[in-house]
Each structure stands twice: as structure tokens, then as C-alpha cells.
mmCIF file of C-alpha atoms in Angstrom:
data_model
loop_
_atom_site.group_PDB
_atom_site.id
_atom_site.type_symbol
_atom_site.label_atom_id
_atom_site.label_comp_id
_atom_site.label_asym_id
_atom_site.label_seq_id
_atom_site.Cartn_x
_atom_site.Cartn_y
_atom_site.Cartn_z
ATOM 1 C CA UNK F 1 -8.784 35.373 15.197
ATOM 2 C CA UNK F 2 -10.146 38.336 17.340
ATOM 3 C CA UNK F 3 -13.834 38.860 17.547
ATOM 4 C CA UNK F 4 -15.259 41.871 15.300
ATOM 5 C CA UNK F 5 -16.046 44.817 17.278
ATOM 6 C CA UNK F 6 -20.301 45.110 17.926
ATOM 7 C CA UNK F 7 -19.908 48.289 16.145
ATOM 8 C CA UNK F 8 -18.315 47.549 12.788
ATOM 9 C CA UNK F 9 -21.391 46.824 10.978
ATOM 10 C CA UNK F 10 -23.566 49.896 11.713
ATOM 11 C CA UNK F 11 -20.973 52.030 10.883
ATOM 12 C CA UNK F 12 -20.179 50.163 7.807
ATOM 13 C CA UNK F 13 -23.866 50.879 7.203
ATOM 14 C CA UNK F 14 -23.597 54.623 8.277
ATOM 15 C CA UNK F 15 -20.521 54.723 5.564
ATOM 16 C CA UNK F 16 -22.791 53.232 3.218
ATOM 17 C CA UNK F 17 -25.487 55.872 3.591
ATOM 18 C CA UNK F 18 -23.198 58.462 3.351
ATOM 19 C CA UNK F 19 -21.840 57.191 0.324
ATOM 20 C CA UNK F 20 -25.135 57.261 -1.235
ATOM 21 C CA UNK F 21 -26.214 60.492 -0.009
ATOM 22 C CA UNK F 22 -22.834 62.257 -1.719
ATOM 23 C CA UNK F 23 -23.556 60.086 -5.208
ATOM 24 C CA UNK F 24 -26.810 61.963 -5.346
ATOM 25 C CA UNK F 25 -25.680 65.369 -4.354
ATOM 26 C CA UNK F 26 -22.853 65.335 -7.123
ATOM 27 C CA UNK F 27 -25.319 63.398 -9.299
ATOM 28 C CA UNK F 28 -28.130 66.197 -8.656
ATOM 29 C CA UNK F 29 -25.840 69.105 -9.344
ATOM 30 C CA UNK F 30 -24.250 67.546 -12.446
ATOM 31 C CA UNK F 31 -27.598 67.607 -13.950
ATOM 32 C CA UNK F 32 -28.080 70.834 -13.794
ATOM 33 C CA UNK F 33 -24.617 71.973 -14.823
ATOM 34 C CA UNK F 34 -25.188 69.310 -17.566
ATOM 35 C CA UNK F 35 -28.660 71.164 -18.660
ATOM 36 C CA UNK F 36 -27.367 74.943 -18.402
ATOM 37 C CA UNK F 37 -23.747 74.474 -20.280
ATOM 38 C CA UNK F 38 -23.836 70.255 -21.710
ATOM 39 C CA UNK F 39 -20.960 67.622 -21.709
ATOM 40 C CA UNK F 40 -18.488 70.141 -23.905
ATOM 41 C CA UNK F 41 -18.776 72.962 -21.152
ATOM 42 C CA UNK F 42 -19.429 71.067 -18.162
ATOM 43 C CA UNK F 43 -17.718 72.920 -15.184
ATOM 44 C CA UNK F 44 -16.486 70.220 -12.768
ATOM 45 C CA UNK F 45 -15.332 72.686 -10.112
ATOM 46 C CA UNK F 46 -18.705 74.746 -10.126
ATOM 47 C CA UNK F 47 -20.253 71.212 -9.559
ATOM 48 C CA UNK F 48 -17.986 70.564 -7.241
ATOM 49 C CA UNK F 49 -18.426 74.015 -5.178
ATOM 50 C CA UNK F 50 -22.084 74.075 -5.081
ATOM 51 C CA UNK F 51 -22.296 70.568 -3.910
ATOM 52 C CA UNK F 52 -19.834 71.199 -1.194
ATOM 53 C CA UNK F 53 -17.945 68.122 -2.219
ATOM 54 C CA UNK F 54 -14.601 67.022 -2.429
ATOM 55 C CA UNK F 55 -12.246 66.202 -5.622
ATOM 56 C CA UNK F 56 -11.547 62.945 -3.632
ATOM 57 C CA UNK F 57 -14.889 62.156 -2.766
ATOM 58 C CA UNK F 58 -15.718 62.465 -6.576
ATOM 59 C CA UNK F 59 -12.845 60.431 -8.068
ATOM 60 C CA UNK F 60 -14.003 57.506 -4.884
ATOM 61 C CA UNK F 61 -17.519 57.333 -6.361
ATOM 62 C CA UNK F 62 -17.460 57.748 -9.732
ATOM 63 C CA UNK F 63 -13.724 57.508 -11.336
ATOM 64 C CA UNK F 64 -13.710 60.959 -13.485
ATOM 65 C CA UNK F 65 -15.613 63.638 -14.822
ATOM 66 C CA UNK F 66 -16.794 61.381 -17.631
ATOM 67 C CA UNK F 67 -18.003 58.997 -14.455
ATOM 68 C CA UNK F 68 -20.361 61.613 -13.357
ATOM 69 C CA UNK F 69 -21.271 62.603 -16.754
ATOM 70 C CA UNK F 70 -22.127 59.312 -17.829
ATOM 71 C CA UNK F 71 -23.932 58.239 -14.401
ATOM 72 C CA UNK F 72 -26.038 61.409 -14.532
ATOM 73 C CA UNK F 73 -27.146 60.094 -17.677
ATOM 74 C CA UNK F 74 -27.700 56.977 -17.385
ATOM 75 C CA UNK F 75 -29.906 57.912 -14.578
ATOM 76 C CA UNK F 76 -32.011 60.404 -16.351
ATOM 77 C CA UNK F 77 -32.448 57.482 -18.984
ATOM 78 C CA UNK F 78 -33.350 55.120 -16.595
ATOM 79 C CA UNK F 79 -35.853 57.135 -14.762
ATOM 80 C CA UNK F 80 -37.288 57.802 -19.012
ATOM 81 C CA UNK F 81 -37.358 54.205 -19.451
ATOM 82 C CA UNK F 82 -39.453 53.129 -16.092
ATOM 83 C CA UNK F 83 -41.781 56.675 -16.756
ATOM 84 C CA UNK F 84 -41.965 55.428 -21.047
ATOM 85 C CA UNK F 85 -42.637 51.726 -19.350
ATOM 86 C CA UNK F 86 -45.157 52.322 -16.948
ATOM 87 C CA UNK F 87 -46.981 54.156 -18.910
ATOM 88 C CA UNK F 88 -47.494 51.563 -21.864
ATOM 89 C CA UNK F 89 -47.902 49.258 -19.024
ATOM 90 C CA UNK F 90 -50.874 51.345 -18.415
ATOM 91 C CA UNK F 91 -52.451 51.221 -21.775
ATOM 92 C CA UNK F 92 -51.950 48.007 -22.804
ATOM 93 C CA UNK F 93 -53.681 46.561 -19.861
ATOM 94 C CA UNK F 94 -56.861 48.800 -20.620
ATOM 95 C CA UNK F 95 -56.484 47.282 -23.925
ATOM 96 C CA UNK F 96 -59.618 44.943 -24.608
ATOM 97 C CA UNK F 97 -58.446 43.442 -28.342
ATOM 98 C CA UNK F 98 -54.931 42.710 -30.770
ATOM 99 C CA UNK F 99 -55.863 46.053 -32.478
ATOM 100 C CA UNK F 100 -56.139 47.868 -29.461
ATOM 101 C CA UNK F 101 -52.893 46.672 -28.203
ATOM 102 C CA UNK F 102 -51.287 47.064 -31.718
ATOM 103 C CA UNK F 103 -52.796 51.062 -31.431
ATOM 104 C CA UNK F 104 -51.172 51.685 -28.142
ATOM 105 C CA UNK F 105 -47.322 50.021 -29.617
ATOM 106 C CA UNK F 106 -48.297 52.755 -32.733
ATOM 107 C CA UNK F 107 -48.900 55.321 -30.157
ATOM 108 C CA UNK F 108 -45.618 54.630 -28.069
ATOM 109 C CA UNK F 109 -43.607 54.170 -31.555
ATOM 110 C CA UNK F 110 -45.132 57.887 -33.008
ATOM 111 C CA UNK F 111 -44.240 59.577 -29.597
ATOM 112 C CA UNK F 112 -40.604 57.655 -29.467
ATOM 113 C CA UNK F 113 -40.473 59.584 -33.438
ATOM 114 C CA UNK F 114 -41.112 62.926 -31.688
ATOM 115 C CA UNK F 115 -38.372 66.005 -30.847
ATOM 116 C CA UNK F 116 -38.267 65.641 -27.059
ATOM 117 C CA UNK F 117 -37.236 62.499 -27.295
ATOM 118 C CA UNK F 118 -33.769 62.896 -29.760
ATOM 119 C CA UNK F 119 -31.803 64.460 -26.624
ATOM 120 C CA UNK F 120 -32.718 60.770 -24.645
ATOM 121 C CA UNK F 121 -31.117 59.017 -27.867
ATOM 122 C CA UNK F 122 -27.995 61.282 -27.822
ATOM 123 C CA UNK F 123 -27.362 60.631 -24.221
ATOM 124 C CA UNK F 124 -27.464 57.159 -24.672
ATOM 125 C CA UNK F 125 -25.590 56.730 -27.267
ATOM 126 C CA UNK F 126 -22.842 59.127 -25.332
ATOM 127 C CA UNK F 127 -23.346 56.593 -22.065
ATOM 128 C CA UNK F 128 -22.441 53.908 -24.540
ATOM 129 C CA UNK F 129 -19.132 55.166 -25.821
ATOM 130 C CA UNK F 130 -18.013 56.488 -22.963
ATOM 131 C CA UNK F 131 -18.822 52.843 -20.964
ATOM 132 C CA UNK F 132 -15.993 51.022 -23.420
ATOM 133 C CA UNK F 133 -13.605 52.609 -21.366
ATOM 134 C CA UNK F 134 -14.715 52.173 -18.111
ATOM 135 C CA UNK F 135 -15.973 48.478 -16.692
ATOM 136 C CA UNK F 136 -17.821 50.126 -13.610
ATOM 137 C CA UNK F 137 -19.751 52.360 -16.419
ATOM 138 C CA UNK F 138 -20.319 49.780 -18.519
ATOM 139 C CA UNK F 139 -21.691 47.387 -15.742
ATOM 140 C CA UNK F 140 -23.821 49.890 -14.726
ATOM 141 C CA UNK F 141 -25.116 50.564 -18.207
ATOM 142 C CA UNK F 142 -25.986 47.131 -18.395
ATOM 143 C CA UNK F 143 -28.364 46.830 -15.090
ATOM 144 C CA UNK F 144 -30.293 50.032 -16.271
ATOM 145 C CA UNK F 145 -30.578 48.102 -19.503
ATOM 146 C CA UNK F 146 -31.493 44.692 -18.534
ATOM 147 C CA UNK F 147 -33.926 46.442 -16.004
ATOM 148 C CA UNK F 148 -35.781 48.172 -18.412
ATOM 149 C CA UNK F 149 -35.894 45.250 -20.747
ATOM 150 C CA UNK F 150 -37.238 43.233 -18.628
ATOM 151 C CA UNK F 151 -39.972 45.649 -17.860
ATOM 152 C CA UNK F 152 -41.055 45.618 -21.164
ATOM 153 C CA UNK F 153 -40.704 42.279 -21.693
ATOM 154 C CA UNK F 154 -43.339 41.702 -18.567
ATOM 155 C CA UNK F 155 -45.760 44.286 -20.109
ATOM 156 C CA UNK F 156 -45.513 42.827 -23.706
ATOM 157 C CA UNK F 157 -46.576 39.522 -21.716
ATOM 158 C CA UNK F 158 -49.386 40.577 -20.755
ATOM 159 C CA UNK F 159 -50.726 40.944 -24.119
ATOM 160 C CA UNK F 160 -49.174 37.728 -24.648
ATOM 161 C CA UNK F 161 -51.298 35.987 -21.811
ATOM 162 C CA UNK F 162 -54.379 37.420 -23.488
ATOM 163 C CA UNK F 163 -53.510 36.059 -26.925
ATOM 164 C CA UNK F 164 -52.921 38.963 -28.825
ATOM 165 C CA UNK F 165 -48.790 38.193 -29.520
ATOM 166 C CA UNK F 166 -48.316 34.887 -30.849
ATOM 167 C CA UNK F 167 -46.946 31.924 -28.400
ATOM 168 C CA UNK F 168 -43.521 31.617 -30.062
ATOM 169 C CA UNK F 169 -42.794 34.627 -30.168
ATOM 170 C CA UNK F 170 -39.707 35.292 -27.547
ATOM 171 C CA UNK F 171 -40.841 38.596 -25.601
ATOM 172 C CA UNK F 172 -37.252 39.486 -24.103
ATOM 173 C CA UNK F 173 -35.832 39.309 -28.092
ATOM 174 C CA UNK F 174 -39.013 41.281 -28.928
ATOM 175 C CA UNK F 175 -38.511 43.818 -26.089
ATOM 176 C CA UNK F 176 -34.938 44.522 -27.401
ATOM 177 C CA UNK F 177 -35.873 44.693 -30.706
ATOM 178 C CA UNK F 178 -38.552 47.033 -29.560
ATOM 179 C CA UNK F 179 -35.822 49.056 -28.273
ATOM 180 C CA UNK F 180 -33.428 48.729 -30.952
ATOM 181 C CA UNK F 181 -35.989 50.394 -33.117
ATOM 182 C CA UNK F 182 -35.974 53.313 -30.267
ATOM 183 C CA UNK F 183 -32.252 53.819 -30.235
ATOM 184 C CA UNK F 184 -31.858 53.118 -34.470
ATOM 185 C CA UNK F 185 -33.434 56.272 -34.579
ATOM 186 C CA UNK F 186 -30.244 58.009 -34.060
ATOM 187 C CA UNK F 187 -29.053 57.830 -38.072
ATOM 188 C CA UNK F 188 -31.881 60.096 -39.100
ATOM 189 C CA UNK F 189 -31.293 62.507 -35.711
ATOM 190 C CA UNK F 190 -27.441 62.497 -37.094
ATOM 191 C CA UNK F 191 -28.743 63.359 -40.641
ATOM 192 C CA UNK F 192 -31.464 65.412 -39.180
ATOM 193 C CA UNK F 193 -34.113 64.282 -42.268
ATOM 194 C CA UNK F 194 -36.657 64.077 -39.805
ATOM 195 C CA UNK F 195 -39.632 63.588 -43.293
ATOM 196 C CA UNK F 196 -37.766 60.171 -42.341
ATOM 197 C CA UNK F 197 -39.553 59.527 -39.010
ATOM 198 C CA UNK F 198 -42.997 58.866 -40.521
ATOM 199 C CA UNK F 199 -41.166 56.112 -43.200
ATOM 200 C CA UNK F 200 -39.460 54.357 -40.073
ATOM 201 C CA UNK F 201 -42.145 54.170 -37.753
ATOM 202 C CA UNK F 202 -44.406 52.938 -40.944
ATOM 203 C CA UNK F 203 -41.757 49.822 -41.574
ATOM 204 C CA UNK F 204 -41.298 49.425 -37.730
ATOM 205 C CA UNK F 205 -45.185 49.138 -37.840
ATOM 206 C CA UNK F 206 -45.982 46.575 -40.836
ATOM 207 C CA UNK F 207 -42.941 44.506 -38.664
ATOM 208 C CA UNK F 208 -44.403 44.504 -36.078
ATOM 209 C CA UNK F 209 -47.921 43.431 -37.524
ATOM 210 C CA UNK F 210 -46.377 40.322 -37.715
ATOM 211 C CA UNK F 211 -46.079 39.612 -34.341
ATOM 212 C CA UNK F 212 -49.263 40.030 -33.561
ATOM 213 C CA UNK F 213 -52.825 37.868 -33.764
ATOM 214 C CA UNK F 214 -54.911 39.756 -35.696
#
């Protein structure tokens, strides 16, 4: 067997880097095609012009126009879900009792209700479909998931360690369900009754209730 050349692995590396680099070009210029004209219009070659990249380069890295799409949005949701994380991170440890932490879930739940964030809902649900069809998609779906889950399910332990959830509760099947709440939203954004939004978040809310040592 003949020795591997001293070289291989930085370059390897270097390969890798430029890989990465040309991901987040076509990544950053999909977004903004995908904010001026949306999934229906999106213009792959004005993407592809401004960007400076090839056709090759794109099907190499992400499989199809529906690859980009979908891993342009599954980035913007990740980087919601670590911003919507951190923050409730934030305020539940300056909580000091169970209501306290029970306000700040309210809080989160009443701002999850809100306009701004419909559009996150839609692009999941989008990321979703389009992922049956594509394993790569679908595994990458999956990480951002589990990551943020698993973010949430370390902040809703901290209110755990201080006694306010109850010990049996499981926190990673509360921190889904927490989600799953999030994402159900979707029927009334489909039926746009948004006089719903104040009925859901109440029944999410006397749920929850239960969860919790008052």
C-alpha cells in the first residue's frame, strides 16, 4: 500500500472550507431572493448570477432548487429557535417562584400566538414536506430539530432543578409537546380565524398548569 502524500489532508481541509464558504454564499443569496419574490417565484439563475456560482456547484451541495429552498429555511428556523430559546432561557432563570416561571411559558406561548411568527410556521411546515423526498433534507431537518429540543429541554430543567415542574414529568416529551403546540398553530393560520389564538393559548395554558408545582 503506498504511503498518503503529507499533503492530502490539508487540502482535504482547504476543500472542506471551500465547500462551506459556497453553501453560505448560495444559502445567503437564496434568502434574499426567497424574501423579495418567495418559493413560487424563486429565480434560481438570478441566485445563481449574483452569487457567482456554478449550476454544478449547486446541484454538489444541495441536490436541487428545493435543496436550497429548504436549507435556507431550515436555517432561518434554526437560528429562530436558538434566538426564541435563549431568550426563555433568560427569563426563566431570573424567575424566583412556579408562578413566575409559569408567567414567562404564558409570555413565550402569547408571543408564539402573534403575526410575525405565522411565516416561521409556514416555512416549517414547507421544510417538512419537501424533506419526504429527500433523505439528506430530512436528516438535516432532524439535527435542527433535535438541537433545539434539547435546548429547551435543558432550560425547562432548570425550573425542574428548582422544583417548580414536577419530578416525573419527562422534560424532552414536554419540550416537544411544547413545540407541538408551536407548530399546531398552523390549522388556525390555514383558516386564518385568528379570534382562535386567544382560545388555544388559554387550553395550552390550563395544560400546562398541570405540569407545574403550584
Amino acid at each position: 500500500m503506498m504511503p498518503k502524500s503529507p499533503n492530502t489532508q490539508p487540502k482535504r481541509a482547504e476543500t472542506r472550507q471551500q465547500g462551506r464558504k459556497t453553501m453560505k454564499l448560495l444559502i445567503d443569496h437564496a434568502l434574499i431572493e426567497l424574501n423579495k419574490n418567495g418559493a413560487a417565484n424563486f429565480d434560481l439563475d438570478a441566485v445563481l448570477r449574483r452569487s457567482k456560482t456554478s449550476k454544478g456547484s449547486l446541484y454538489h451541495h444541495f441536490g436541487s432548487k428545493n435543496g436550497l429552498i429548504v436549507a435556507v429555511e431550515t436555517e432561518v428556523i434554526r437560528s429562530g429557535l436558538t434566538s426564541d430559546n435563549q431568550v426563555l432561557r433568560q427569563m426563566i432563570e431570573g424567575c424566583n417562584s412556579p408562578q413566575d416561571f409559569f408567567n414567562a411559558i404564558e409570555l413565550a406561548m402569547r408571543a408564539g400566538a402573534g403575526e410575525p411568527t405565522r411565516e416561521v410556521r409556514r416555512q416549517l411546515i414547507r421544510s417538512i414536506a419537501f424533506a419526504q423526498h429527500d433523505k439528506n433534507l430530512a436528516a438535516t431537518l432532524r439535527e435542527t430539530s433535535m438541537m433545539g429540543t434539547q435546548y429547551l429541554a435543558e432550560t425547562l430543567a432548570v425550573a425542574q432543578r428548582k422544583g417548580w415542574l414536577k419530578n416525573d414529568i419527562d422534560i424532552t416529551a414536554l419540550s416537544f409537546w411544547l413545540q407541538g403546540i408551536f407548530i399546531g398553530q398552523i390549522m388556525i393560520d390555514i383558516t386564518n380565524t385568528k379570534t382562535n389564538d386567544e382560545e388555544w393559548v388559554s387550553i395550552a395554558l390550563h395544560s400546562l398548569k398541570s405540569f407545574i408545582n403550584f
